[in-house]
Short mmCIF file of C-alpha atoms and ligand atoms in Angstrom, two decimals:
data_model
loop_
_atom_site.label_atom_id
_atom_site.label_comp_id
_atom_site.label_asym_id
_atom_site.label_seq_id
_atom_site.Cartn_x
_atom_site.Cartn_y
_atom_site.Cartn_z
CA MET D 2 0.17 -0.03 0.07
CA THR D 3 2.74 2.44 0.62
CA CYS D 4 5.37 1.78 -2.21
CA PRO D 5 5.41 -1.24 -4.75
CA LEU D 6 9.28 -1.23 -5.01
CA LEU D 7 9.45 -1.13 -1.34
CA TYR D 8 7.22 -4.58 -1.37
CA ARG D 9 9.53 -5.52 -4.12
CA PHE D 10 12.66 -5.22 -1.94
CA ARG D 11 11.08 -6.83 1.04
CA VAL D 12 8.86 -9.72 -0.48
CA ILE D 13 10.41 -10.74 -4.05
CA ASP D 14 14.07 -9.70 -3.18
CA LYS D 15 13.80 -10.83 0.29
CA ILE D 16 16.58 -8.34 1.30
CA PRO D 17 17.00 -8.47 5.24
CA GLU D 18 16.22 -5.44 7.38
CA PRO D 19 18.13 -6.18 10.34
CA PRO D 20 16.54 -4.56 13.69
CA THR D 21 16.96 -1.07 14.71
CA GLN D 22 16.77 0.20 18.25
CA ALA D 23 13.19 1.19 17.47
CA THR D 24 12.16 -2.04 16.29
CA ALA D 25 14.14 -3.73 18.85
CA ARG D 26 12.33 -1.99 21.65
CA GLY D 27 9.08 -3.04 20.10
CA THR D 28 10.07 -6.55 20.01
CA LEU D 29 11.27 -6.38 23.80
CA VAL D 30 8.09 -4.50 25.08
CA HIS D 31 5.54 -6.81 23.17
CA SER D 32 7.63 -9.78 24.45
CA VAL D 33 7.42 -8.48 28.36
CA LEU D 34 3.65 -7.60 27.92
CA GLU D 35 3.17 -11.36 26.38
CA ARG D 36 4.88 -12.96 29.53
CA LEU D 37 3.25 -10.32 32.24
CA PHE D 38 0.37 -12.83 31.53
CA ASP D 39 1.82 -15.85 32.25
CA ARG D 40 1.77 -14.43 35.93
CA PRO D 41 -1.12 -14.98 38.30
CA ALA D 42 -3.16 -11.91 38.02
CA ALA D 43 -2.18 -10.26 41.47
CA GLY D 44 1.53 -10.27 40.40
CA ARG D 45 1.07 -8.30 37.06
CA THR D 46 2.17 -5.07 38.75
CA PRO D 47 4.23 -2.50 37.14
CA ASP D 48 7.33 -3.13 39.26
CA ALA D 49 7.04 -6.81 38.07
CA ALA D 50 6.94 -5.72 34.47
CA ARG D 51 10.06 -3.68 35.01
CA GLU D 52 11.96 -6.24 36.44
CA MET D 53 11.13 -8.37 33.63
CA VAL D 54 12.64 -6.00 30.99
CA ALA D 55 16.43 -6.50 31.46
CA PRO D 56 16.07 -10.29 31.73
CA GLU D 57 14.02 -10.62 28.80
CA TRP D 58 16.24 -8.58 26.78
CA ASP D 59 19.12 -10.89 27.61
CA ARG D 60 16.92 -13.91 26.55
CA LEU D 61 16.07 -12.24 22.93
CA ALA D 62 19.54 -10.87 22.43
CA ALA D 63 20.91 -14.57 23.48
CA GLU D 64 18.88 -16.04 20.63
CA ASP D 65 19.56 -13.26 17.87
CA HIS D 66 22.95 -11.86 17.15
CA ASP D 67 21.52 -8.88 15.28
CA LEU D 68 19.62 -7.85 18.57
CA ALA D 69 22.65 -8.40 20.62
CA ALA D 70 24.56 -5.95 18.42
CA LEU D 71 22.38 -3.17 19.08
CA THR D 72 23.56 -2.82 22.74
CA THR D 73 27.21 -4.05 22.96
CA ASP D 74 28.27 -1.10 25.73
CA ASP D 75 27.06 -0.77 28.96
CA SER D 76 25.70 2.79 28.20
CA GLU D 77 23.96 1.68 25.00
CA ARG D 78 22.34 -1.31 26.92
CA ALA D 79 21.00 1.30 29.90
CA ALA D 80 19.52 3.71 27.52
CA PHE D 81 18.10 1.03 25.53
CA LEU D 82 16.53 -0.69 28.54
CA ARG D 83 15.41 2.91 30.29
CA ASP D 84 13.30 3.52 27.03
CA ALA D 85 11.79 -0.08 26.86
CA VAL D 86 11.06 0.50 30.80
CA ALA D 87 9.34 3.84 29.82
CA SER D 88 7.15 2.00 27.23
CA VAL D 89 6.14 -0.64 29.71
CA GLU D 90 5.27 1.94 32.33
CA GLY D 91 3.01 3.43 29.51
CA TYR D 92 1.07 0.25 29.45
CA PHE D 93 0.21 0.54 32.88
CA THR D 94 -1.45 4.07 32.39
CA LEU D 95 -3.69 2.67 29.72
CA GLU D 96 -5.11 -0.23 31.35
CA ASP D 97 -4.81 -2.67 34.40
CA PRO D 98 -3.49 -6.06 33.69
CA ARG D 99 -5.06 -7.63 36.93
CA ARG D 100 -8.41 -7.21 35.64
CA LEU D 101 -7.91 -9.01 32.47
CA GLU D 102 -7.43 -12.64 31.41
CA PRO D 103 -6.62 -12.56 27.57
CA ALA D 104 -7.92 -15.45 25.55
CA GLU D 105 -5.05 -15.46 23.18
CA ARG D 106 -1.26 -13.67 23.02
CA GLU D 107 0.95 -13.85 19.74
CA HIS D 108 -2.22 -15.51 18.17
CA TYR D 109 -1.55 -16.55 14.85
CA VAL D 110 -4.45 -16.49 12.35
CA GLU D 111 -4.81 -17.58 8.80
CA THR D 112 -7.51 -17.46 6.30
CA VAL D 113 -7.92 -18.27 2.41
CA LEU D 114 -10.33 -15.98 0.50
CA ASP D 115 -12.73 -17.56 -2.27
CA SER D 116 -10.28 -15.92 -4.69
CA GLY D 117 -7.53 -18.53 -3.10
CA LEU D 118 -5.54 -15.12 -1.67
CA LYS D 119 -4.27 -16.27 1.89
CA LEU D 120 -4.10 -13.83 4.68
CA ARG D 121 -2.15 -14.58 7.80
CA GLY D 122 -0.59 -12.63 10.75
CA TYR D 123 -0.11 -12.17 14.20
CA ILE D 124 -2.37 -10.69 16.86
CA ASP D 125 -0.73 -9.25 19.80
CA ARG D 126 -3.78 -10.14 22.01
CA LEU D 127 -7.50 -11.32 21.60
CA ASP D 128 -9.82 -10.71 24.66
CA LEU D 129 -13.12 -12.43 24.86
CA SER D 130 -15.91 -11.15 27.07
CA ALA D 131 -18.28 -13.46 29.04
CA ALA D 132 -20.97 -12.51 26.48
CA GLY D 133 -18.54 -13.75 23.30
CA ASP D 134 -17.59 -10.17 22.15
CA ILE D 135 -14.15 -10.02 20.81
CA ARG D 136 -11.73 -7.35 21.28
CA ILE D 137 -8.24 -7.25 19.02
CA VAL D 138 -5.64 -5.49 20.63
CA ASP D 139 -2.45 -4.22 19.14
CA TYR D 140 0.43 -2.63 20.96
CA LYS D 141 2.66 0.02 19.54
CA THR D 142 5.57 1.32 20.78
CA GLY D 143 6.16 3.98 18.12
CA ARG D 144 4.17 7.63 18.11
CA VAL D 145 0.30 7.98 17.71
CA PRO D 146 -0.17 8.41 13.76
CA ARG D 147 -1.18 11.92 12.54
CA GLU D 148 -4.68 11.80 11.39
CA ALA D 149 -3.39 11.29 7.92
CA TYR D 150 -1.95 7.88 8.79
CA GLU D 151 -4.73 7.02 11.04
CA ALA D 152 -6.55 4.95 8.56
CA SER D 153 -3.51 2.91 7.60
CA ALA D 154 -2.91 2.13 11.23
CA LEU D 155 -6.67 1.14 11.38
CA PHE D 156 -6.32 -0.97 8.14
CA GLN D 157 -4.01 -3.56 9.83
CA MET D 158 -6.67 -4.02 12.76
CA LYS D 159 -9.52 -4.65 10.14
CA PHE D 160 -7.18 -7.03 8.39
CA TYR D 161 -7.16 -9.07 11.57
CA ALA D 162 -10.62 -8.47 12.17
CA LEU D 163 -11.39 -9.73 8.61
CA VAL D 164 -9.40 -13.14 9.43
CA ILE D 165 -11.09 -13.46 12.73
CA TRP D 166 -14.75 -12.79 10.96
CA ARG D 167 -13.90 -15.64 8.56
CA THR D 168 -12.37 -18.19 10.99
CA ARG D 169 -14.75 -17.61 14.07
CA GLY D 170 -17.76 -16.52 12.39
CA VAL D 171 -17.95 -13.44 14.66
CA ILE D 172 -17.08 -9.79 13.76
CA PRO D 173 -14.87 -8.58 16.60
CA ARG D 174 -16.70 -6.02 18.46
CA MET D 175 -13.60 -3.76 18.96
CA LEU D 176 -10.39 -3.07 17.54
CA GLN D 177 -7.79 -1.42 20.19
CA LEU D 178 -4.39 0.03 19.18
CA MET D 179 -2.58 1.00 22.38
CA TYR D 180 0.28 3.57 21.58
CA LEU D 181 2.22 2.71 24.97
CA SER D 182 5.02 5.54 24.63
CA ASP D 183 2.26 8.21 24.20
CA GLY D 184 -0.38 6.88 26.63
CA GLU D 185 -3.01 6.91 24.25
CA VAL D 186 -5.61 4.21 22.72
CA LEU D 187 -7.13 4.33 19.43
CA ARG D 188 -10.60 2.22 19.26
CA TYR D 189 -12.63 1.33 16.58
CA CYS D 190 -15.59 -0.83 16.05
CA PRO D 191 -15.94 -2.21 12.61
CA ASP D 192 -19.15 -3.73 10.92
CA GLU D 193 -19.89 -6.22 8.08
CA SER D 194 -19.61 -3.35 5.39
CA ASP D 195 -15.85 -2.47 6.76
CA LEU D 196 -14.72 -5.82 6.56
CA ARG D 197 -16.21 -6.28 3.02
CA ALA D 198 -14.59 -3.09 1.78
CA THR D 199 -11.30 -4.27 3.59
CA GLN D 200 -11.80 -7.65 1.73
CA ARG D 201 -12.21 -5.70 -1.65
CA LYS D 202 -9.26 -3.46 -1.10
CA LEU D 203 -6.84 -6.53 -0.46
CA GLU D 204 -8.21 -8.41 -3.52
CA ALA D 205 -7.35 -5.10 -5.48
CA LEU D 206 -4.15 -4.87 -3.85
CA TRP D 207 -3.15 -8.46 -4.82
CA ALA D 208 -4.52 -7.91 -8.32
CA ALA D 209 -1.86 -5.11 -8.36
CA ILE D 210 0.71 -7.27 -6.81
CA GLU D 211 0.07 -10.03 -9.57
CA LYS D 212 0.39 -7.49 -12.46
CA ALA D 213 3.50 -5.93 -11.06
CA ARG D 214 5.19 -9.59 -10.81
CA ALA D 215 3.97 -10.53 -14.28
CA SER D 216 5.47 -7.19 -15.96
CA GLY D 217 8.35 -6.97 -13.36
CA ASP D 218 7.22 -3.19 -13.05
CA TRP D 219 7.59 -2.40 -9.23
CA ARG D 220 7.31 1.50 -9.36
CA ALA D 221 8.73 3.57 -6.93
CA ARG D 222 6.22 5.61 -4.95
CA PRO D 223 8.31 8.29 -3.07
CA GLY D 224 6.79 9.89 -0.30
CA LYS D 225 7.20 11.01 3.33
CA LEU D 226 8.11 7.60 4.47
CA CYS D 227 10.97 7.18 2.35
CA ASP D 228 13.55 8.85 4.96
CA TRP D 229 12.60 5.72 7.04
CA CYS D 230 13.07 3.26 4.06
CA ARG D 231 15.82 0.85 4.86
CA HIS D 232 16.34 0.44 1.01
CA LYS D 233 16.77 3.91 0.00
CA ALA D 234 20.27 3.39 -1.21
CA LEU D 235 19.04 0.98 -3.92
CA CYS D 236 15.86 3.27 -5.09
CA PRO D 237 16.20 4.66 -8.17
CA ALA D 238 14.01 7.59 -6.99
CA PHE D 239 17.19 8.50 -4.91
CA GLY D 240 19.92 7.72 -7.59
CA GLY D 241 20.10 3.79 -6.55
CA THR D 242 20.56 0.99 -9.12
CA LEU D 243 18.08 -1.98 -8.75
CA PRO D 244 19.45 -5.27 -8.31
CA PRO D 245 18.24 -7.65 -10.86
CA LEU D 246 15.05 -9.68 -10.00
CA PRO D 247 15.41 -13.05 -8.45
CA SER D 248 13.92 -15.95 -10.45
CA PRO D 249 10.09 -16.18 -10.10
CA ALA D 250 10.52 -19.65 -8.26
CA ALA D 251 12.71 -18.02 -5.50
CA ALA D 252 10.15 -15.13 -4.91
CA ALA D 253 6.60 -16.45 -3.97
CA PRO D 254 4.81 -13.10 -2.81
CA THR D 255 2.55 -13.28 0.28
CA LEU D 256 -0.08 -10.73 1.74
CA GLU D 257 0.38 -10.05 5.53
CA PRO D 258 0.66 -6.95 7.57
CA ALA D 259 4.18 -5.36 7.38
CA PRO D 260 6.31 -5.36 10.60
CA ALA D 261 5.51 -2.58 12.76
CA SER D 262 6.61 -1.04 15.90
S1 LIG O 321 12.95 5.17 -0.87
FE1 LIG O 321 10.81 5.56 -1.00
S2 LIG O 321 10.12 5.19 -3.15
FE2 LIG O 321 12.16 4.29 -2.54
S3 LIG O 321 11.69 2.09 -2.22
FE3 LIG O 321 11.80 3.31 -0.29
S4 LIG O 321 9.53 3.91 -0.11
FE4 LIG O 321 9.72 3.35 -2.31
#
């Protein structure tokens, strides 16, 4: 949706995007919040969560050299952990986890549309009320989007809502984006027409991807997000030279929400 060429770099060329401080903080905070709910309700306190941050980072860094490389000296590590603790503290300004019992955490979902298009992704948290209402929750460690980008943040949630509707037969009652660092929540109640429109948009997006794949024409679409693009050096819009396309067999495209912090 952002830029066809960026999609090519990520999904067709599969050019790695090593973690940054920001994405690593997102990974760490998501992991702490997921594991916080392993504890009995009374133990889900801000102090307990703060104490989980450093050991959780050590565990993640031990499993991934790219993560470990981000905090090689003590002051870097201390600053990184301070930021992560601030995000975790931000979570507690938004809700009290002692009053919640999530139905699912880091929940893998997948469905195949009638056209054959497979949708898949991971939902941070799924809450189920006694009446059977579903709430989809996503944690964000980045800033609250300005109005122009709010629709794009919600599109990811509608994508998940569509998958849940198709797999469970129930339209989620609420989509909830929690911006931990800013201490803000964005809520949306989808209806059937929303989800049907989301499906149409995904089918159209997929048709555009198939067309680009057949023609090899993955257009650069420069915009405000180019400054954050990890592949700007290769982008012809900024004087770069495109690498040759990989063989079709090595480049089976998929459709899932882009990783986001
Ligand atoms: S720099 Fe901008 S136009 Fe180029 S690939 Fe990245 S997002 Fe697309």
